[in-house]
Amino acid sequence: MNIAYPYTIEPQPEGGFLVQFADLEEAFTEGDTEEQAAFNAAEVLTAVLAQRIEDGDTIPLPQEAQGRPVAVPDAPVQAALLLHFARQGHTLSELARAMGTSWPAVQRLMKPGNPTLKQLERAAAALGKRLVLSLE
């Protein structure tokens, strides 16, 4: 699963570029250049998704890019989202039992933070998945 959210980038009459995410209406930013706007897009995406996780709000899967640029949240938010999407249909208690750990330990994994690779591997295995890392 890839956590890359597409966005639109539009030049503004007064200068700079406006970025908006279709999947997350509250996620928008700008930049003086396209490069700065793309950097800011990843930053605002990370902040909005982290806040939605914290608030327990709905988090939509990203739409197909269809030629649009995409932004990816930082690694801790990605890890939390990957577990969030992978565990659909499984309670935290079920995941804790499958991992042989406590409910609070699993709850911490579901929030952005610093889970270890071992913890992520165990959670993925308990959900019938495999952890895969990449550098981009």
Tab-separated table of C-alpha atoms in Angstrom:
chain	number	residue	atom	x	y	z
A	1	MET	CA	0.000	0.000	0.000
A	2	ASN	CA	1.291	3.421	-0.895
A	3	ILE	CA	0.406	6.480	1.163
A	4	ALA	CA	0.934	9.105	-1.572
A	5	TYR	CA	-1.819	11.715	-1.799
A	6	PRO	CA	-2.272	13.599	-5.087
A	7	TYR	CA	-2.631	17.342	-5.145
A	8	THR	CA	-3.167	20.151	-7.592
A	9	ILE	CA	-0.715	22.994	-7.938
A	10	GLU	CA	-1.838	26.253	-9.522
A	11	PRO	CA	0.138	29.415	-10.252
A	12	GLN	CA	-1.382	32.434	-8.548
A	13	PRO	CA	-1.884	35.826	-10.251
A	14	GLU	CA	0.054	37.619	-7.500
A	15	GLY	CA	2.884	35.079	-7.725
A	16	GLY	CA	3.623	31.770	-6.103
A	17	PHE	CA	1.758	28.491	-6.290
A	18	LEU	CA	-1.293	27.157	-4.447
A	19	VAL	CA	-1.438	23.466	-3.477
A	20	GLN	CA	-4.716	21.708	-2.624
A	21	PHE	CA	-5.430	18.067	-1.755
A	22	ALA	CA	-8.698	16.637	-3.103
A	23	ASP	CA	-8.843	13.901	-0.442
A	24	LEU	CA	-8.296	16.253	2.499
A	25	GLU	CA	-10.147	19.532	2.095
A	26	GLU	CA	-8.398	21.155	5.056
A	27	ALA	CA	-4.968	20.399	3.537
A	28	PHE	CA	-3.704	23.268	1.416
A	29	THR	CA	-0.560	25.355	1.285
A	30	GLU	CA	1.472	27.541	-1.026
A	31	GLY	CA	5.023	28.294	-2.027
A	32	ASP	CA	6.995	30.905	-3.945
A	33	THR	CA	8.272	28.222	-6.341
A	34	GLU	CA	6.913	24.851	-7.442
A	35	GLU	CA	9.686	23.142	-5.462
A	36	GLN	CA	8.843	25.072	-2.294
A	37	ALA	CA	5.143	24.358	-2.801
A	38	ALA	CA	5.881	20.608	-3.161
A	39	PHE	CA	7.975	20.639	0.036
A	40	ASN	CA	5.205	22.494	1.869
A	41	ALA	CA	2.643	20.005	0.508
A	42	ALA	CA	4.415	17.124	2.263
A	43	GLU	CA	4.635	19.148	5.474
A	44	VAL	CA	0.943	20.096	5.544
A	45	LEU	CA	-0.077	16.560	4.564
A	46	THR	CA	1.895	15.169	7.507
A	47	ALA	CA	0.319	17.659	9.907
A	48	VAL	CA	-3.254	17.104	8.712
A	49	LEU	CA	-3.001	13.310	8.761
A	50	ALA	CA	-1.341	13.318	12.203
A	51	GLN	CA	-4.161	15.515	13.521
A	52	ARG	CA	-6.820	13.246	12.025
A	53	ILE	CA	-5.157	10.241	13.667
A	54	GLU	CA	-4.985	12.063	17.006
A	55	ASP	CA	-8.653	13.128	16.771
A	56	GLY	CA	-9.841	9.694	15.621
A	57	ASP	CA	-11.274	11.239	12.447
A	58	THR	CA	-11.853	9.375	9.206
A	59	ILE	CA	-8.798	9.085	6.995
A	60	PRO	CA	-9.516	8.465	3.321
A	61	LEU	CA	-7.304	6.297	1.167
A	62	PRO	CA	-5.504	8.402	-1.427
A	63	GLN	CA	-7.095	8.724	-4.856
A	64	GLU	CA	-5.264	7.640	-7.997
A	65	ALA	CA	-2.785	10.332	-8.997
A	66	GLN	CA	-3.952	10.437	-12.640
A	67	GLY	CA	-0.930	12.507	-13.641
A	68	ARG	CA	-1.101	14.865	-10.663
A	69	PRO	CA	1.879	15.336	-8.369
A	70	VAL	CA	1.767	13.450	-5.068
A	71	ALA	CA	2.984	14.130	-1.546
A	72	VAL	CA	3.908	11.563	1.086
A	73	PRO	CA	3.703	12.170	4.856
A	74	ASP	CA	6.749	11.617	7.050
A	75	ALA	CA	7.704	8.076	8.070
A	76	PRO	CA	6.038	7.996	11.535
A	77	VAL	CA	2.700	9.096	10.051
A	78	GLN	CA	3.101	6.624	7.177
A	79	ALA	CA	3.696	3.784	9.641
A	80	ALA	CA	0.600	4.692	11.657
A	81	LEU	CA	-1.527	4.975	8.508
A	82	LEU	CA	-0.298	1.695	7.055
A	83	LEU	CA	-1.284	-0.102	10.261
A	84	HIS	CA	-4.567	1.816	10.389
A	85	PHE	CA	-5.538	0.760	6.861
A	86	ALA	CA	-4.193	-2.795	7.213
A	87	ARG	CA	-6.102	-3.533	10.419
A	88	GLN	CA	-9.551	-2.645	9.028
A	89	GLY	CA	-11.906	-5.298	10.372
A	90	HIS	CA	-9.591	-6.177	13.280
A	91	THR	CA	-9.924	-4.691	16.754
A	92	LEU	CA	-6.924	-3.492	18.723
A	93	SER	CA	-7.560	-6.340	21.161
A	94	GLU	CA	-7.409	-8.914	18.362
A	95	LEU	CA	-4.168	-7.421	17.084
A	96	ALA	CA	-2.684	-7.363	20.598
A	97	ARG	CA	-3.529	-11.051	21.094
A	98	ALA	CA	-2.070	-11.967	17.683
A	99	MET	CA	1.127	-10.050	18.510
A	100	GLY	CA	1.352	-11.431	22.044
A	101	THR	CA	1.424	-7.946	23.545
A	102	SER	CA	-0.825	-5.568	25.459
A	103	TRP	CA	-3.663	-3.438	24.148
A	104	PRO	CA	-1.872	-0.183	25.177
A	105	ALA	CA	1.256	-1.298	23.279
A	106	VAL	CA	-0.801	-1.824	20.119
A	107	GLN	CA	-2.614	1.472	20.651
A	108	ARG	CA	0.768	3.262	20.706
A	109	LEU	CA	1.660	1.643	17.374
A	110	MET	CA	-1.433	3.182	15.816
A	111	LYS	CA	-0.231	6.732	16.545
A	112	PRO	CA	2.631	8.576	14.885
A	113	GLY	CA	5.731	8.067	16.921
A	114	ASN	CA	8.767	5.894	16.871
A	115	PRO	CA	7.756	2.251	16.669
A	116	THR	CA	10.657	-0.086	16.102
A	117	LEU	CA	11.002	-2.073	12.912
A	118	LYS	CA	10.540	-5.216	14.974
A	119	GLN	CA	7.216	-3.918	16.314
A	120	LEU	CA	6.075	-2.988	12.812
A	121	GLU	CA	7.105	-6.392	11.453
A	122	ARG	CA	5.194	-8.173	14.228
A	123	ALA	CA	2.084	-6.051	13.612
A	124	ALA	CA	2.272	-6.651	9.860
A	125	ALA	CA	2.669	-10.407	10.356
A	126	ALA	CA	-0.265	-10.484	12.787
A	127	LEU	CA	-2.389	-8.839	10.077
A	128	GLY	CA	-1.208	-11.280	7.415
A	129	LYS	CA	1.004	-8.660	5.792
A	130	ARG	CA	4.714	-8.143	5.222
A	131	LEU	CA	6.620	-4.969	6.038
A	132	VAL	CA	8.418	-3.523	3.015
A	133	LEU	CA	10.658	-0.461	3.178
A	134	SER	CA	11.871	1.765	0.367
A	135	LEU	CA	13.910	4.916	-0.023
A	136	GLU	CA	12.755	7.541	-2.484
